[in-house]
mmCIF file of C-alpha atoms and ligand atoms in Angstrom:
data_model
loop_
_atom_site.group_PDB
_atom_site.id
_atom_site.type_symbol
_atom_site.label_atom_id
_atom_site.label_comp_id
_atom_site.label_asym_id
_atom_site.label_seq_id
_atom_site.Cartn_x
_atom_site.Cartn_y
_atom_site.Cartn_z
ATOM 1 C CA UNK A 25 -65.173 -39.367 7.068
ATOM 2 C CA UNK A 26 -66.173 -40.353 3.560
ATOM 3 C CA UNK A 27 -69.788 -39.504 2.693
ATOM 4 C CA UNK A 28 -70.983 -43.018 1.876
ATOM 5 C CA UNK A 29 -69.455 -44.402 5.063
ATOM 6 C CA UNK A 30 -70.997 -41.592 7.073
ATOM 7 C CA UNK A 31 -74.484 -42.276 5.654
ATOM 8 C CA UNK A 32 -74.159 -45.982 6.413
ATOM 9 C CA UNK A 33 -72.911 -45.396 9.957
ATOM 10 C CA UNK A 34 -75.798 -43.004 10.628
ATOM 11 C CA UNK A 35 -78.279 -45.579 9.307
ATOM 12 C CA UNK A 36 -76.882 -48.214 11.660
ATOM 13 C CA UNK A 37 -76.702 -46.001 14.723
ATOM 14 C CA UNK A 38 -80.186 -44.587 14.057
ATOM 15 C CA UNK A 39 -81.618 -48.120 13.969
ATOM 16 C CA UNK A 40 -79.755 -48.956 17.156
ATOM 17 C CA UNK A 41 -81.048 -45.842 18.940
ATOM 18 C CA UNK A 42 -84.615 -46.512 17.744
ATOM 19 C CA UNK A 43 -84.479 -50.105 18.984
ATOM 20 C CA UNK A 44 -82.880 -49.183 22.327
ATOM 21 C CA UNK A 45 -85.448 -46.452 23.052
ATOM 22 C CA UNK A 46 -88.398 -48.652 22.111
ATOM 23 C CA UNK A 47 -90.919 -48.405 24.952
ATOM 24 C CA UNK A 48 -88.771 -45.973 26.982
ATOM 25 C CA UNK A 49 -90.687 -42.900 28.147
ATOM 26 C CA UNK A 50 -88.078 -41.088 30.245
ATOM 27 C CA UNK A 51 -86.509 -38.052 28.575
ATOM 28 C CA UNK A 52 -83.193 -37.981 30.453
ATOM 29 C CA UNK A 53 -82.615 -41.717 30.038
ATOM 30 C CA UNK A 54 -83.302 -41.317 26.329
ATOM 31 C CA UNK A 55 -80.932 -38.350 25.998
ATOM 32 C CA UNK A 56 -78.194 -40.276 27.818
ATOM 33 C CA UNK A 57 -78.666 -43.239 25.485
ATOM 34 C CA UNK A 58 -78.497 -41.071 22.361
ATOM 35 C CA UNK A 59 -75.379 -39.216 23.568
ATOM 36 C CA UNK A 60 -73.614 -42.487 24.386
ATOM 37 C CA UNK A 61 -74.458 -44.317 21.169
ATOM 38 C CA UNK A 62 -73.575 -41.373 18.909
ATOM 39 C CA UNK A 63 -70.378 -40.459 20.719
ATOM 40 C CA UNK A 64 -68.820 -43.886 20.506
ATOM 41 C CA UNK A 65 -69.784 -44.485 16.871
ATOM 42 C CA UNK A 66 -68.026 -41.540 15.236
ATOM 43 C CA UNK A 67 -64.302 -40.905 15.656
ATOM 44 C CA UNK A 68 -64.716 -37.201 14.901
ATOM 45 C CA UNK A 69 -67.266 -36.636 17.729
ATOM 46 C CA UNK A 70 -65.212 -35.071 20.512
ATOM 47 C CA UNK A 71 -68.096 -33.867 22.717
ATOM 48 C CA UNK A 72 -71.663 -35.113 22.306
ATOM 49 C CA UNK A 73 -74.566 -34.066 24.470
ATOM 50 C CA UNK A 74 -77.625 -32.088 25.362
ATOM 51 C CA UNK A 75 -78.337 -28.713 26.882
ATOM 52 C CA UNK A 76 -81.883 -28.519 28.272
ATOM 53 C CA UNK A 77 -84.128 -25.461 28.371
ATOM 54 C CA UNK A 78 -84.694 -25.030 32.121
ATOM 55 C CA UNK A 79 -85.924 -21.439 32.298
ATOM 56 C CA UNK A 80 -86.857 -18.785 29.765
ATOM 57 C CA UNK A 81 -83.816 -18.278 27.513
ATOM 58 C CA UNK A 82 -81.575 -20.463 29.666
ATOM 59 C CA UNK A 83 -79.867 -23.775 28.881
ATOM 60 C CA UNK A 84 -78.442 -26.176 31.455
ATOM 61 C CA UNK A 85 -76.138 -29.105 30.768
ATOM 62 C CA UNK A 86 -77.856 -32.449 30.269
ATOM 63 C CA UNK A 87 -76.578 -35.944 29.527
ATOM 64 C CA UNK A 88 -73.283 -35.864 27.626
ATOM 65 C CA UNK A 89 -70.119 -37.718 26.719
ATOM 66 C CA UNK A 90 -66.690 -36.143 26.399
ATOM 67 C CA UNK A 91 -64.674 -33.646 28.384
ATOM 68 C CA UNK A 92 -66.191 -31.266 30.942
ATOM 69 C CA UNK A 93 -68.920 -29.084 29.452
ATOM 70 C CA UNK A 94 -69.976 -25.624 30.672
ATOM 71 C CA UNK A 95 -73.013 -25.905 32.933
ATOM 72 C CA UNK A 96 -75.158 -22.860 32.101
ATOM 73 C CA UNK A 97 -75.532 -21.237 28.678
ATOM 74 C CA UNK A 98 -77.823 -18.280 28.090
ATOM 75 C CA UNK A 99 -79.721 -18.059 24.787
ATOM 76 C CA UNK A 100 -77.608 -14.923 24.181
ATOM 77 C CA UNK A 101 -74.344 -16.857 24.091
ATOM 78 C CA UNK A 102 -72.469 -19.307 21.929
ATOM 79 C CA UNK A 103 -73.523 -21.604 19.153
ATOM 80 C CA UNK A 104 -75.931 -23.420 21.480
ATOM 81 C CA UNK A 105 -77.622 -20.148 22.407
ATOM 82 C CA UNK A 106 -77.910 -19.126 18.751
ATOM 83 C CA UNK A 107 -79.464 -22.457 17.738
ATOM 84 C CA UNK A 108 -81.909 -22.244 20.651
ATOM 85 C CA UNK A 109 -82.831 -18.651 19.750
ATOM 86 C CA UNK A 110 -83.316 -19.393 16.045
ATOM 87 C CA UNK A 111 -84.778 -22.884 16.602
ATOM 88 C CA UNK A 112 -82.669 -24.049 13.685
ATOM 89 C CA UNK A 113 -79.643 -26.285 13.219
ATOM 90 C CA UNK A 114 -76.359 -24.399 13.065
ATOM 91 C CA UNK A 115 -73.161 -25.821 11.572
ATOM 92 C CA UNK A 116 -69.931 -24.009 12.448
ATOM 93 C CA UNK A 117 -66.923 -25.223 10.384
ATOM 94 C CA UNK A 118 -64.425 -23.231 12.475
ATOM 95 C CA UNK A 119 -65.495 -22.231 15.976
ATOM 96 C CA UNK A 120 -62.765 -19.574 16.141
ATOM 97 C CA UNK A 121 -64.613 -17.667 13.422
ATOM 98 C CA UNK A 122 -67.930 -17.706 15.305
ATOM 99 C CA UNK A 123 -68.415 -14.533 17.346
ATOM 100 C CA UNK A 124 -69.372 -15.438 20.901
ATOM 101 C CA UNK A 125 -68.395 -19.082 20.687
ATOM 102 C CA UNK A 126 -68.012 -20.559 24.169
ATOM 103 C CA UNK A 127 -64.800 -22.552 24.436
ATOM 104 C CA UNK A 128 -65.565 -25.216 27.047
ATOM 105 C CA UNK A 129 -62.603 -27.179 25.723
ATOM 106 C CA UNK A 130 -59.805 -25.611 23.622
ATOM 107 C CA UNK A 131 -59.598 -28.764 21.476
ATOM 108 C CA UNK A 132 -63.046 -28.132 20.017
ATOM 109 C CA UNK A 133 -62.646 -26.927 16.402
ATOM 110 C CA UNK A 134 -66.012 -27.331 14.669
ATOM 111 C CA UNK A 135 -69.528 -27.871 15.858
ATOM 112 C CA UNK A 136 -73.154 -28.670 15.000
ATOM 113 C CA UNK A 137 -76.105 -27.754 17.221
ATOM 114 C CA UNK A 138 -79.564 -29.214 16.560
ATOM 115 C CA UNK A 139 -82.755 -27.999 18.285
ATOM 116 C CA UNK A 140 -84.921 -30.567 20.097
ATOM 117 C CA UNK A 141 -88.705 -30.181 20.240
ATOM 118 C CA UNK A 142 -91.478 -31.894 22.172
ATOM 119 C CA UNK A 143 -94.839 -33.057 20.804
ATOM 120 C CA UNK A 144 -96.219 -29.516 21.089
ATOM 121 C CA UNK A 145 -93.309 -28.237 18.971
ATOM 122 C CA UNK A 146 -91.845 -26.399 21.940
ATOM 123 C CA UNK A 147 -88.055 -26.177 22.178
ATOM 124 C CA UNK A 148 -86.941 -28.393 25.091
ATOM 125 C CA UNK A 149 -83.199 -28.769 24.445
ATOM 126 C CA UNK A 150 -80.397 -28.635 21.918
ATOM 127 C CA UNK A 151 -78.106 -31.460 20.843
ATOM 128 C CA UNK A 152 -74.534 -30.166 20.628
ATOM 129 C CA UNK A 153 -71.769 -32.128 18.906
ATOM 130 C CA UNK A 154 -68.232 -30.753 18.848
ATOM 131 C CA UNK A 155 -65.310 -32.104 16.843
ATOM 132 C CA UNK A 156 -61.569 -31.798 17.315
ATOM 133 C CA UNK A 157 -61.309 -31.492 13.518
ATOM 134 C CA UNK A 158 -62.164 -28.429 11.443
ATOM 135 C CA UNK A 159 -65.158 -28.633 9.094
ATOM 136 C CA UNK A 160 -66.296 -32.003 10.444
ATOM 137 C CA UNK A 161 -70.067 -31.548 9.997
ATOM 138 C CA UNK A 162 -72.202 -31.245 6.886
ATOM 139 C CA UNK A 163 -75.729 -31.767 5.554
ATOM 140 C CA UNK A 164 -75.487 -35.519 6.198
ATOM 141 C CA UNK A 165 -74.917 -34.956 9.928
ATOM 142 C CA UNK A 166 -77.681 -32.348 9.965
ATOM 143 C CA UNK A 167 -80.268 -34.594 8.317
ATOM 144 C CA UNK A 168 -79.567 -37.637 10.486
ATOM 145 C CA UNK A 169 -79.163 -35.797 13.790
ATOM 146 C CA UNK A 170 -82.419 -33.926 13.143
ATOM 147 C CA UNK A 171 -84.124 -37.299 12.630
ATOM 148 C CA UNK A 172 -82.560 -38.787 15.777
ATOM 149 C CA UNK A 173 -83.768 -35.955 18.037
ATOM 150 C CA UNK A 174 -87.366 -36.526 16.877
ATOM 151 C CA UNK A 175 -87.208 -39.758 18.928
ATOM 152 C CA UNK A 176 -87.340 -37.466 22.001
ATOM 153 C CA UNK A 177 -90.616 -35.775 21.031
ATOM 154 C CA UNK A 178 -92.907 -37.966 23.137
ATOM 155 C CA UNK A 179 -90.589 -38.479 26.148
ATOM 156 C CA UNK A 180 -91.289 -36.810 29.479
HETATM 157 N N1 SME B 30 -69.276 -24.619 22.134
HETATM 158 C C1 SME B 30 -70.569 -24.412 22.635
HETATM 159 C C2 SME B 30 -70.579 -24.522 24.132
HETATM 160 C C3 SME B 30 -70.838 -25.881 24.631
HETATM 161 S S1 SME B 30 -69.586 -26.865 24.597
HETATM 162 O O1 SME B 30 -68.607 -26.736 23.643
HETATM 163 C C4 SME B 30 -69.748 -28.314 25.260
HETATM 164 C C5 SME B 30 -71.193 -23.108 22.212
HETATM 165 O O2 SME B 30 -70.515 -22.167 21.816
HETATM 166 O O3 SME B 30 -72.399 -23.034 22.298
#
């Protein structure tokens, strides 16, 4: 997707997410809304969803859109585990080059994983977006997705 178009689409979808979540306090409902709105706005989003921190160093599938996702992911495994461990966004242009990548769906070719924090700055989840195209994600996706997950900070 061309950069200018991508920026504009993110601006629109961010406004839509902000407006839809206005007054909503429930975390899962908010995650489901974000996954749905993002997934259907971008053609290159093949799998869009959340893995929640449910135990020390353990992620469990949360609201998502796309094909079947793996249910449990340890912090020791995959791109999601690495992002959770480092508490930083990770962009992987080619998942086949990422040691330990978990292939939930063989059509997944590139990926971005963004950490999600609560009001106390504790890691509560990661947002995982996979694409069926190589090199689909860049700094524009990173910046906007990091902003979008801040809408979850005060949800419980
Ligand atoms: N690819 C991810 C696993 C999750 S799914 O692709 C839905 C990873 O390596 O963390």
